[in-house]
Short mmCIF file of C-alpha atoms in Angstrom, two decimals:
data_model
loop_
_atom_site.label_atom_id
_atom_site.label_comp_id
_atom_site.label_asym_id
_atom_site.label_seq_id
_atom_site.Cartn_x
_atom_site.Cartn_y
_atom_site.Cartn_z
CA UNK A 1 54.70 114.97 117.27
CA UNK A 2 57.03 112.16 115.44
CA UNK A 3 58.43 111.97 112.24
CA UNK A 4 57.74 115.62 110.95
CA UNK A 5 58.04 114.37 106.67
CA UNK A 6 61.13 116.25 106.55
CA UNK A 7 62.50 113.11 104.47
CA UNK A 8 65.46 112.53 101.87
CA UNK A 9 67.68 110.05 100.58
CA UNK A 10 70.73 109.91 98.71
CA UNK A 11 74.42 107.81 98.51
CA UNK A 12 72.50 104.65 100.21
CA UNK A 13 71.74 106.55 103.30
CA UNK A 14 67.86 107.40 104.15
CA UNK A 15 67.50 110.92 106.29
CA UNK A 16 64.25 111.22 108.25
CA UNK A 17 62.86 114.07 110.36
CA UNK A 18 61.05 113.76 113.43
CA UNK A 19 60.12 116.87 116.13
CA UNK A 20 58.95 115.94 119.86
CA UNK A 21 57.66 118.11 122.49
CA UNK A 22 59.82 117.36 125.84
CA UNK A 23 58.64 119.44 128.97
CA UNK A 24 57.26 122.03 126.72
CA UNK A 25 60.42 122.26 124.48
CA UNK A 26 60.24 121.63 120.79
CA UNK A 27 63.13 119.38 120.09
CA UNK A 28 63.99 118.68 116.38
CA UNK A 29 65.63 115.66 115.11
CA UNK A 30 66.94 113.55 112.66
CA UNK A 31 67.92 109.97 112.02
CA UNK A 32 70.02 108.52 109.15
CA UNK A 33 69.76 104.64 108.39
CA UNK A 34 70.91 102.72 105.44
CA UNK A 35 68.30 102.53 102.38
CA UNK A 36 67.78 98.86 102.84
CA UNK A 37 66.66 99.62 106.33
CA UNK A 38 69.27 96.90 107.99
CA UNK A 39 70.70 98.43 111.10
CA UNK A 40 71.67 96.98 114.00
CA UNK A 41 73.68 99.51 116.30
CA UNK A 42 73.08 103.70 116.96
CA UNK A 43 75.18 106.45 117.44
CA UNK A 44 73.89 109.37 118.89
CA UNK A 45 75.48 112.49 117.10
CA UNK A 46 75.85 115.69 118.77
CA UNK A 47 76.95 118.79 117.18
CA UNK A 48 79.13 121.69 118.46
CA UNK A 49 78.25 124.77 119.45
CA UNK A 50 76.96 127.87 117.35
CA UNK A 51 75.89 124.75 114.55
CA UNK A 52 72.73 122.52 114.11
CA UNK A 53 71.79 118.58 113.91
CA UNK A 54 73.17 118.73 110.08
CA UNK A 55 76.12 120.84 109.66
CA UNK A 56 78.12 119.38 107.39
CA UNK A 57 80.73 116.97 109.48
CA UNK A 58 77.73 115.71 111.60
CA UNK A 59 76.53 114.68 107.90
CA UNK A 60 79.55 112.93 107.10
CA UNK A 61 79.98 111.18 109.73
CA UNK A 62 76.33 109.19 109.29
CA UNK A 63 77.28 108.39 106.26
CA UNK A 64 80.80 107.01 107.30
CA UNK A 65 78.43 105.09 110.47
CA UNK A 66 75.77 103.88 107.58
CA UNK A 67 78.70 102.92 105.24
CA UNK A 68 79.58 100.10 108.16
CA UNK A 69 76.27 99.94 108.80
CA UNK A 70 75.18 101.89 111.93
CA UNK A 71 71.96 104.17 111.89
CA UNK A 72 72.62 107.92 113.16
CA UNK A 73 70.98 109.95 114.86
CA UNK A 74 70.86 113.92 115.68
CA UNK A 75 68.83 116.63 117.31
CA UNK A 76 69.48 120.34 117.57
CA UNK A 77 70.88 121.53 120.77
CA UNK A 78 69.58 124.05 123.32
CA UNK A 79 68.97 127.29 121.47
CA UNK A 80 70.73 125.91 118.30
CA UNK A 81 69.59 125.09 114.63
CA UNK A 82 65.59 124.18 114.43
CA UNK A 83 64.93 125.60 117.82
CA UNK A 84 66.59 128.83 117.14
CA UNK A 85 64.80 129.65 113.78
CA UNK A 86 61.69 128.62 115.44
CA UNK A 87 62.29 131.53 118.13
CA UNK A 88 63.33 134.08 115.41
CA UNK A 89 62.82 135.00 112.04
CA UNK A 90 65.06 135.36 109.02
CA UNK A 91 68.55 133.88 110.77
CA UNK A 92 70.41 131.18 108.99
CA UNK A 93 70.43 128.72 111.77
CA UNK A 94 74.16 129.21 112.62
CA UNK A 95 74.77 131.44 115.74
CA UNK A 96 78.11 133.51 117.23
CA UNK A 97 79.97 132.31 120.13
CA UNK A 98 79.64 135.43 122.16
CA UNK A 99 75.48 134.27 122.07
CA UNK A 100 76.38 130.80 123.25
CA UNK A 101 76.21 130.67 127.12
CA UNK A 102 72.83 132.38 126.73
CA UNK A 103 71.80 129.62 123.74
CA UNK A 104 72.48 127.00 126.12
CA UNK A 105 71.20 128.09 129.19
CA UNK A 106 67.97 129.93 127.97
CA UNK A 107 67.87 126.49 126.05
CA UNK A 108 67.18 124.86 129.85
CA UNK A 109 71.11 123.81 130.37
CA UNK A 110 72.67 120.15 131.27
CA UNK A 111 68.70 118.90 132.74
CA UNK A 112 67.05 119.98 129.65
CA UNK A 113 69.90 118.36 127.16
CA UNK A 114 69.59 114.90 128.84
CA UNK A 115 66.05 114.95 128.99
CA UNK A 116 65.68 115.55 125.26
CA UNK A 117 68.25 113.06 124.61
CA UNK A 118 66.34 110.40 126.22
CA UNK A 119 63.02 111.39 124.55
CA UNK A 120 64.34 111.14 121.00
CA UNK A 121 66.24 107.71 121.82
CA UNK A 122 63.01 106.57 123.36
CA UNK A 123 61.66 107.33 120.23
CA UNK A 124 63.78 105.93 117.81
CA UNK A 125 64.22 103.17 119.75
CA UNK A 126 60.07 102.81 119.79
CA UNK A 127 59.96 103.21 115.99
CA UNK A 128 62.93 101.12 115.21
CA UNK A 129 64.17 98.69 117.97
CA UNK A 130 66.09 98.74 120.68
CA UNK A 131 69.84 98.48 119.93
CA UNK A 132 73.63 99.13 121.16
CA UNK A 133 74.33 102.72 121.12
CA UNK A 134 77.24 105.18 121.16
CA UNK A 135 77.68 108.86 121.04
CA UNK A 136 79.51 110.85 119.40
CA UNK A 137 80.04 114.23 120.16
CA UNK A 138 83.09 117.05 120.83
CA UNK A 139 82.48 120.53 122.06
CA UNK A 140 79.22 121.05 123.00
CA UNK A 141 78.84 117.66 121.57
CA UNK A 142 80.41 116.58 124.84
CA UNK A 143 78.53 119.32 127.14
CA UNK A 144 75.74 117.05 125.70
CA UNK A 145 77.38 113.43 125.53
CA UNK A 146 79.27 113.58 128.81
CA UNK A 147 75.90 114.42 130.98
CA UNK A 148 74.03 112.07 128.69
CA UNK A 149 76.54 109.21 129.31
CA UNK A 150 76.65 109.49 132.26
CA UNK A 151 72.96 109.17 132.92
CA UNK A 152 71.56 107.16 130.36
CA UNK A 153 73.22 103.29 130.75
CA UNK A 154 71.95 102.48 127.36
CA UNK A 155 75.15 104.54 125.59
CA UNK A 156 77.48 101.64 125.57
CA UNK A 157 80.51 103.56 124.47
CA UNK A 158 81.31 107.11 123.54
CA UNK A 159 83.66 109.77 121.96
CA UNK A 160 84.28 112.82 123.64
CA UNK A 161 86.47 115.62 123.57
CA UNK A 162 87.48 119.35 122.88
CA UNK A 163 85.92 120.54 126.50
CA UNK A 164 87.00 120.76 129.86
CA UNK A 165 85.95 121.70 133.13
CA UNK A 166 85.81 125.41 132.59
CA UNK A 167 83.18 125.75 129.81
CA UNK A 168 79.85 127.01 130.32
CA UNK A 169 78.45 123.45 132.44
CA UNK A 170 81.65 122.52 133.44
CA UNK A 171 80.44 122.04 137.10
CA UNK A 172 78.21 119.50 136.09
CA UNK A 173 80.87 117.87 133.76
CA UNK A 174 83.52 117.52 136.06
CA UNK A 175 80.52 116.34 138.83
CA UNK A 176 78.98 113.42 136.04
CA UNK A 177 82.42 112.61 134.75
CA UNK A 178 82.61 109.54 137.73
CA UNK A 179 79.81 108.21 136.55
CA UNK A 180 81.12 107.74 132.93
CA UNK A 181 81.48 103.87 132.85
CA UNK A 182 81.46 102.64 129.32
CA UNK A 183 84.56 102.59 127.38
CA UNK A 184 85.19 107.06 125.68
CA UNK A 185 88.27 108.07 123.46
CA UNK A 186 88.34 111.54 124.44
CA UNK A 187 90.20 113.97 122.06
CA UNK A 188 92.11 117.46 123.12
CA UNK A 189 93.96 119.84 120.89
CA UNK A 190 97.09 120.81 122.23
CA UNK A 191 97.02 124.32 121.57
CA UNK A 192 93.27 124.70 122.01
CA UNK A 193 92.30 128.55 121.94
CA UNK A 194 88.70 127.93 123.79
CA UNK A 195 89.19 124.78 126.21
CA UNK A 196 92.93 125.44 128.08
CA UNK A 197 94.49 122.04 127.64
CA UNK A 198 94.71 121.41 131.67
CA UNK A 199 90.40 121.87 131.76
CA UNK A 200 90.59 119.26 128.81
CA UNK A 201 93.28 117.23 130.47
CA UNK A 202 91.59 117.53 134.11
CA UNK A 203 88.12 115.93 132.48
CA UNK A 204 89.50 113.37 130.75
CA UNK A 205 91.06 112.46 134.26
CA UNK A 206 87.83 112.52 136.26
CA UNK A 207 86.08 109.67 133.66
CA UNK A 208 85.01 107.01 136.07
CA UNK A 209 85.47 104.66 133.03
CA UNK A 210 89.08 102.60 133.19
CA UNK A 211 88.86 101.99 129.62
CA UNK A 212 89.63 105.54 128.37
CA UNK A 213 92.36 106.86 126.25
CA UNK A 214 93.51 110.13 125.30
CA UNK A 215 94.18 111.45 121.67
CA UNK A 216 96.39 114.56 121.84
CA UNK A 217 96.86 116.58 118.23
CA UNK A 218 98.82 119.73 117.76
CA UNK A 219 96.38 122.79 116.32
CA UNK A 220 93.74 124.57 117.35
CA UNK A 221 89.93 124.04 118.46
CA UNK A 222 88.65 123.42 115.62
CA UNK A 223 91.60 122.04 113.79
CA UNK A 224 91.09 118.36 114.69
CA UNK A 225 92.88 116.26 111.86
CA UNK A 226 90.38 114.49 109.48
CA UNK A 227 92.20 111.14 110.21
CA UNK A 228 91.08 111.56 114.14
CA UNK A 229 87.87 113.26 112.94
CA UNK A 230 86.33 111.20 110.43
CA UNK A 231 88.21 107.73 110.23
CA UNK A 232 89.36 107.55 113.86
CA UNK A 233 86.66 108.36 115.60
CA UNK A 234 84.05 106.15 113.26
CA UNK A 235 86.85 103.03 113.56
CA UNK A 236 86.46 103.21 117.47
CA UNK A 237 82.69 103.40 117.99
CA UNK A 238 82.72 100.48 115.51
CA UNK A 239 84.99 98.43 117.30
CA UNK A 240 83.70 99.14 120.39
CA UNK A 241 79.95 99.27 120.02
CA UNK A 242 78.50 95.52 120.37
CA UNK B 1 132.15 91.38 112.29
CA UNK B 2 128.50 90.55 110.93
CA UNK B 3 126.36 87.43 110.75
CA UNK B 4 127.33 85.44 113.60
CA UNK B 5 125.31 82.28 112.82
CA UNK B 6 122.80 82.65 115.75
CA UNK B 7 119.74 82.16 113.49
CA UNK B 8 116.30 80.68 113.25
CA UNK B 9 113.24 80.08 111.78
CA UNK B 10 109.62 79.86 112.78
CA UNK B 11 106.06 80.84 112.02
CA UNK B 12 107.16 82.44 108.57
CA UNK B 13 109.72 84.26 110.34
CA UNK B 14 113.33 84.38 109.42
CA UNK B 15 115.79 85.25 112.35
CA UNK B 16 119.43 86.61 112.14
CA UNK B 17 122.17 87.30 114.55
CA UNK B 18 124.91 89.95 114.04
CA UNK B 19 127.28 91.31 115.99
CA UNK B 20 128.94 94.84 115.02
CA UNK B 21 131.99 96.40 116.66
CA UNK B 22 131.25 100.09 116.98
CA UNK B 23 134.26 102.02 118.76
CA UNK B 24 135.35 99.65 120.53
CA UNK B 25 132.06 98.50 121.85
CA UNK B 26 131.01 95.10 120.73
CA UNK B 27 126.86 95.21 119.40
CA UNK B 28 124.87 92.60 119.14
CA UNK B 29 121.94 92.31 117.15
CA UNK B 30 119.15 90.21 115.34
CA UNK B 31 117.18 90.80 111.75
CA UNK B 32 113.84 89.55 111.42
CA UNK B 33 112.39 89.13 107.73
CA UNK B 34 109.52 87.29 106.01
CA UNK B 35 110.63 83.81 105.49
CA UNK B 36 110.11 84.80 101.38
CA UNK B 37 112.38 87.70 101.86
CA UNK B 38 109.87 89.72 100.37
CA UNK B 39 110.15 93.30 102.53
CA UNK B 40 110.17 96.81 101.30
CA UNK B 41 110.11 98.40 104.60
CA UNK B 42 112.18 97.99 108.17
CA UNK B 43 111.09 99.08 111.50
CA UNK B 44 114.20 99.33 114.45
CA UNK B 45 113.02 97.92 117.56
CA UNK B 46 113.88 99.26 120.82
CA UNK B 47 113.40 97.58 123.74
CA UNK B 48 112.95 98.67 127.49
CA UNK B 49 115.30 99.40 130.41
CA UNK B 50 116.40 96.16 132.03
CA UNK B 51 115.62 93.91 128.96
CA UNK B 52 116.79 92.77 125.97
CA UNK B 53 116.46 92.51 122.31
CA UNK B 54 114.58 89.57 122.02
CA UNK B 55 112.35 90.51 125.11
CA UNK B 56 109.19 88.82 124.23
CA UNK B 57 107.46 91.70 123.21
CA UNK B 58 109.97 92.94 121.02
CA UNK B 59 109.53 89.40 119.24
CA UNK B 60 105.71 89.50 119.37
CA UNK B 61 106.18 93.20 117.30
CA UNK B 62 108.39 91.53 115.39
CA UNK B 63 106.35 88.83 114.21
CA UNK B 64 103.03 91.37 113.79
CA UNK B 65 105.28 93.63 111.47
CA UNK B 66 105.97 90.78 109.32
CA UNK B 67 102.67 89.79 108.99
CA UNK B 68 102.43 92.81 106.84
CA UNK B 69 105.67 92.54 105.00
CA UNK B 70 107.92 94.57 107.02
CA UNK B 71 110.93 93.56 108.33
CA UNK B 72 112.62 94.24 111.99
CA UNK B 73 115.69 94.81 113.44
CA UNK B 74 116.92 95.34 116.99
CA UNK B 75 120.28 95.75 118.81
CA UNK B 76 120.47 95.34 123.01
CA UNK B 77 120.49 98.72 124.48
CA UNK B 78 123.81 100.05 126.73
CA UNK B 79 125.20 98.07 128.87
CA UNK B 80 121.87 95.28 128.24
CA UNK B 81 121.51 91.57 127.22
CA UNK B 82 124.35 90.04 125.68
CA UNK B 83 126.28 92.84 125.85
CA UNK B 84 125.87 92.70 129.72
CA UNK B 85 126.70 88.52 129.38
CA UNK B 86 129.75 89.09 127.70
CA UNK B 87 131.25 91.53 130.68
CA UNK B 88 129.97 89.11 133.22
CA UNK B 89 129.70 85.43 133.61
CA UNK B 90 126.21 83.55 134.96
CA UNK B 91 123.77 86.21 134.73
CA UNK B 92 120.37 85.71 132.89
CA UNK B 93 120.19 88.81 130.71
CA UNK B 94 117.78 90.77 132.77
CA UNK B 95 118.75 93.00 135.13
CA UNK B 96 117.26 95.11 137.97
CA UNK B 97 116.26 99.08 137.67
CA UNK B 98 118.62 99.84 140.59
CA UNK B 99 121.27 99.29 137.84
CA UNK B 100 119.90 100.74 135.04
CA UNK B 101 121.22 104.32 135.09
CA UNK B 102 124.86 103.04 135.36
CA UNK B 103 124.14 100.82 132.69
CA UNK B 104 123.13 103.52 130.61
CA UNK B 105 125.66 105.74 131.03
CA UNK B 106 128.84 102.68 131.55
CA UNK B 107 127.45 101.65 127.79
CA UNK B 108 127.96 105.57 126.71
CA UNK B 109 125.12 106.99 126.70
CA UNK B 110 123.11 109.13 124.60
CA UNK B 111 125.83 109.52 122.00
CA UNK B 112 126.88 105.88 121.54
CA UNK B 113 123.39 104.93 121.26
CA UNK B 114 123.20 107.22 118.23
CA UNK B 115 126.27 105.48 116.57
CA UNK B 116 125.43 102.13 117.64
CA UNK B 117 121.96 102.43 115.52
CA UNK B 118 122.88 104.17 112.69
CA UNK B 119 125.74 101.31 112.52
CA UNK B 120 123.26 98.60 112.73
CA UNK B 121 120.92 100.41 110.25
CA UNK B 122 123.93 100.73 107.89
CA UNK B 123 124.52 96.99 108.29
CA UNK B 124 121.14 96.19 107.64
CA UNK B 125 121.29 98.35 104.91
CA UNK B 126 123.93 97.18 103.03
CA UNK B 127 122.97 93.78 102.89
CA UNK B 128 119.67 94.27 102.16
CA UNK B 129 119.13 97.57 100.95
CA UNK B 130 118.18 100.85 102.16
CA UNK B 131 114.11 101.10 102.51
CA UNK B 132 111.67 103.49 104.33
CA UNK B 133 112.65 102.97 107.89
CA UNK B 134 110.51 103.38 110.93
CA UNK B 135 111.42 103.30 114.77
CA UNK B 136 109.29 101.71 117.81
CA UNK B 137 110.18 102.01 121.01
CA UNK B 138 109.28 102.87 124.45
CA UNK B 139 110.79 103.54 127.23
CA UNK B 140 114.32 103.31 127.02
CA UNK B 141 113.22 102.67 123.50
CA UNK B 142 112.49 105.87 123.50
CA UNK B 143 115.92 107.09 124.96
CA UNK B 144 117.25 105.70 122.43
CA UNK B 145 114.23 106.16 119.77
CA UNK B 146 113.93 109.86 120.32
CA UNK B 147 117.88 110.53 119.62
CA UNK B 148 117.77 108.08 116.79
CA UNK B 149 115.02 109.74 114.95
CA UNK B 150 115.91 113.20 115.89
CA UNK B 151 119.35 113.04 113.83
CA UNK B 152 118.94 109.91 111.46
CA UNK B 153 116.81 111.29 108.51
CA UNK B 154 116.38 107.67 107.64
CA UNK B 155 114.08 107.23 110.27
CA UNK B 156 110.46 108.04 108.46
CA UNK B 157 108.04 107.42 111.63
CA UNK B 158 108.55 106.81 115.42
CA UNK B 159 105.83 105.11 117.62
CA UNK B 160 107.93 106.48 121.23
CA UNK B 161 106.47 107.21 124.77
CA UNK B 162 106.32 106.44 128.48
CA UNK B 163 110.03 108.76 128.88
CA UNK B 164 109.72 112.42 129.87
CA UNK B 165 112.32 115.12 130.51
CA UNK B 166 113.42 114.01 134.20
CA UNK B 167 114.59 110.70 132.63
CA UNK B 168 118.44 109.59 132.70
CA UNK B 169 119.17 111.25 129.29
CA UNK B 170 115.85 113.82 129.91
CA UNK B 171 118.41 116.67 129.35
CA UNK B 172 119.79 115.32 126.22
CA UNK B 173 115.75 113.81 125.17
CA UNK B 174 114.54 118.03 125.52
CA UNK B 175 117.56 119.25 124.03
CA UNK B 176 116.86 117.28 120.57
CA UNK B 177 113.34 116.52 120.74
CA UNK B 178 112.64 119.89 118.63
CA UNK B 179 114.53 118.26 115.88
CA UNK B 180 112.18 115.20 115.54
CA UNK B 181 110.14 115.95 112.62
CA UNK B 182 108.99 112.90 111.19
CA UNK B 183 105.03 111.99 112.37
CA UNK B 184 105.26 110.57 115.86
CA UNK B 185 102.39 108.50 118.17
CA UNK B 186 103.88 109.16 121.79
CA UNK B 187 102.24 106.49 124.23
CA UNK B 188 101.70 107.73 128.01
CA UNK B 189 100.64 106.20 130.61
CA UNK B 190 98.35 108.34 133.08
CA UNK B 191 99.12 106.54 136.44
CA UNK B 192 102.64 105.85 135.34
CA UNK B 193 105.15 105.58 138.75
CA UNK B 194 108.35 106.18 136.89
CA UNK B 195 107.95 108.50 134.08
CA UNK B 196 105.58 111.25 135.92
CA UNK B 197 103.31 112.52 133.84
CA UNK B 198 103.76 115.94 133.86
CA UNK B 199 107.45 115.04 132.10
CA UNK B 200 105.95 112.97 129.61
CA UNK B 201 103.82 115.32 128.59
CA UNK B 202 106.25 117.83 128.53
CA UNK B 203 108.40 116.01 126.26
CA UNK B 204 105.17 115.28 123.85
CA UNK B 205 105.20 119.08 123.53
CA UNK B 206 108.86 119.72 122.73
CA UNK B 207 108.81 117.38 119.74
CA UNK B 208 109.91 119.67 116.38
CA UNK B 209 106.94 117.58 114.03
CA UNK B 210 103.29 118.62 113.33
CA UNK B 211 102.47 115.59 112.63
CA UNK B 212 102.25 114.23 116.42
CA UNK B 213 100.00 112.22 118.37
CA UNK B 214 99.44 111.51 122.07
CA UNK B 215 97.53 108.64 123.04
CA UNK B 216 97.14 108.29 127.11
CA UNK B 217 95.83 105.31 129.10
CA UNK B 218 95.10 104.51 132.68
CA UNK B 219 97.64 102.43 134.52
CA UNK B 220 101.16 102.08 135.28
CA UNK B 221 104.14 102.02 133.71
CA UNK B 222 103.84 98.77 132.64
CA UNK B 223 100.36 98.53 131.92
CA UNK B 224 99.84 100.00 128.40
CA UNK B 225 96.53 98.17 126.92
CA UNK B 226 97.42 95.55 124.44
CA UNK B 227 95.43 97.06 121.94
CA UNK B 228 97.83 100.09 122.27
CA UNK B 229 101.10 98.13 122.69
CA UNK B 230 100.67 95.63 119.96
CA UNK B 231 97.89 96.55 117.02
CA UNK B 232 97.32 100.32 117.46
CA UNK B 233 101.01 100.65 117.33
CA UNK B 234 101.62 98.23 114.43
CA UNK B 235 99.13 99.82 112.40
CA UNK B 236 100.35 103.08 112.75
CA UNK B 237 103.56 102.59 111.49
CA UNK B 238 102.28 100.78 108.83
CA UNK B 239 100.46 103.73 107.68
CA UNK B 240 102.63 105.68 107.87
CA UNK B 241 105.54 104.30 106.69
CA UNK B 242 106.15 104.92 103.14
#
């Protein structure tokens, strides 16, 4: 297990594959790095739910990280892209949302999601260095980054958002929250069909971190403006990541 | 009534004093502009309960909106600064927050707030020009700010916040917040011990535009990050402001 040849490269920015083996799961990854190979900070992306390691705004924002450049660097979540095909034939990777408790906790839950985090940042950080790292991640992203921030002290800053204490681990959010200590811009949408904006609000409040800040936008779930998105989000974790 | 001489100069900052009579009441105000007189855009300043127009943050704003060409004005709020030293003898300007409602309301309130503005911006205006027009304030700059913006169309962008609906002019702030439809950043403060949060953010939701924002930071009232106060806030307007 390792880098899996999976390999391509366009627009300056190098995409590599790797797959590990973590407690019996089969996680797959990737990791983005500029062409010339200089890189000196990470950020961890993680995707939303019913999606996979490269749907399409994951992908843009490693190029927007490479463009000031930071490497990237993604796996598939529990039950979710790689993993899923690898369980079933002939699906196209992307899954429903009535599937996605089931995904995730079939998938081994909040235990299994930091343990595979920590196996592929061990090793990218034993094929490429050890360097500051951030997370990015909203949605799931953040039933995966929260957990993971909270555990592993080596995610020096992180953006979170679109979840609250209701979702599917919400226990274990709202119990790990405390022990978020590095600096997290957390994003809500106001009128958020999935995550009621008091869950959202209520998790943002029980980040042990003092250096958070909320960014409220009108719209639904998935209507996040591309200026909070994209340029926002990719400004902060730049600023903040040393 | 106009320039009344009280200017000065520094740091490639040009200062001028006017003073305006407004129905009766006597206004007094300062224009800041690049030393070159280059500027073709103007941000209204308002400051906070108890303070004055040339508080040193408003100047500090000042000064970091120049820096990228755009000019500043501010007037003292009811019943504050010089307007307060011209009804009484031997006082320094500042005042207490035991005062500050009857302040407020001895200076006229809501509505003369509205006139006094739109007769500084016409000032302004006319000897300068009229230019896209922004508004910063928190606060009471944002008693002030919100009815400003909500029925002078000049106003292009607000940067308002820590003010909710159970504020001294909270009735009149709910009653016209729906007709603020410029973009908006509304600042809150999470911990804030004046302006509970629960009221800010129920004001946040009442504003009329799509284009809103709320960023929300631990601490008090006082307390909002510097980053926040000063360059977040800067920035935005000059984004936005066209």
């Amino acid at each position: 297990m390792g880098w899996n040849g999976n390999n391509a490269s366009k627009n300056g920015v190098q995409e590599r594959g790797f797959t590990l083996e973590v407690d019996g799961r089969t996680v797959p990854g990737v990791y983005w790095s500029p062409e010339d190979g200089n890189s000196e900070r990470l950020v961890l992306l993680g995707h939303g739910g019913t999606t996979h390691k490269k749907v399409e705004y994951i992908e843009q924002l490693a190029s927007l990280l490479i463009a000031r450049g930071i490497s990237a660097m993604a796996i598939d979540g529990p039950g979710h892209g790689d993993r899923r095909a690898a369980q079933q034939d002939g699906n196209s990777g992307d899954n429903t949302l009535d599937e996605f408790p089931n995904m995730w906790n079939e998938g081994g839950g909040t235990d299994a999601v930091i343990a595979d985090w920590a196996a592929a940042l061990n090793f990218i950080e034993a094929e490429q260095g050890a360097r500051p790292t951030g997370w990015w991640g909203l949605s799931m992203g953040t039933m995966m980054g929260l957990p993971v921030t909270a555990s592993d002290k080596r995610i020096k800053v992180a953006l979170l958002g679109l979840m609250g204490g209701g979702g599917v681990n919400g226990a274990d959010l709202l119990r790990m929250a405390p022990d978020v200590l590095c600096p997290v811009r957390f994003l809500l949408q106001w009128d958020d069909e999935l995550i009621p904006l008091k869950e959202g609000l209520e998790l943002f409040n029980k980040l042990g971190t003092k250096h958070k800040t909320l960014h409220a936008n009108p719209g639904l779930h998935s209507a996040v403006p591309r200026f909070e998105l994209f340029t926002g989000s990719v400004e902060y974790l730049d600023q903040r990541l040393k």
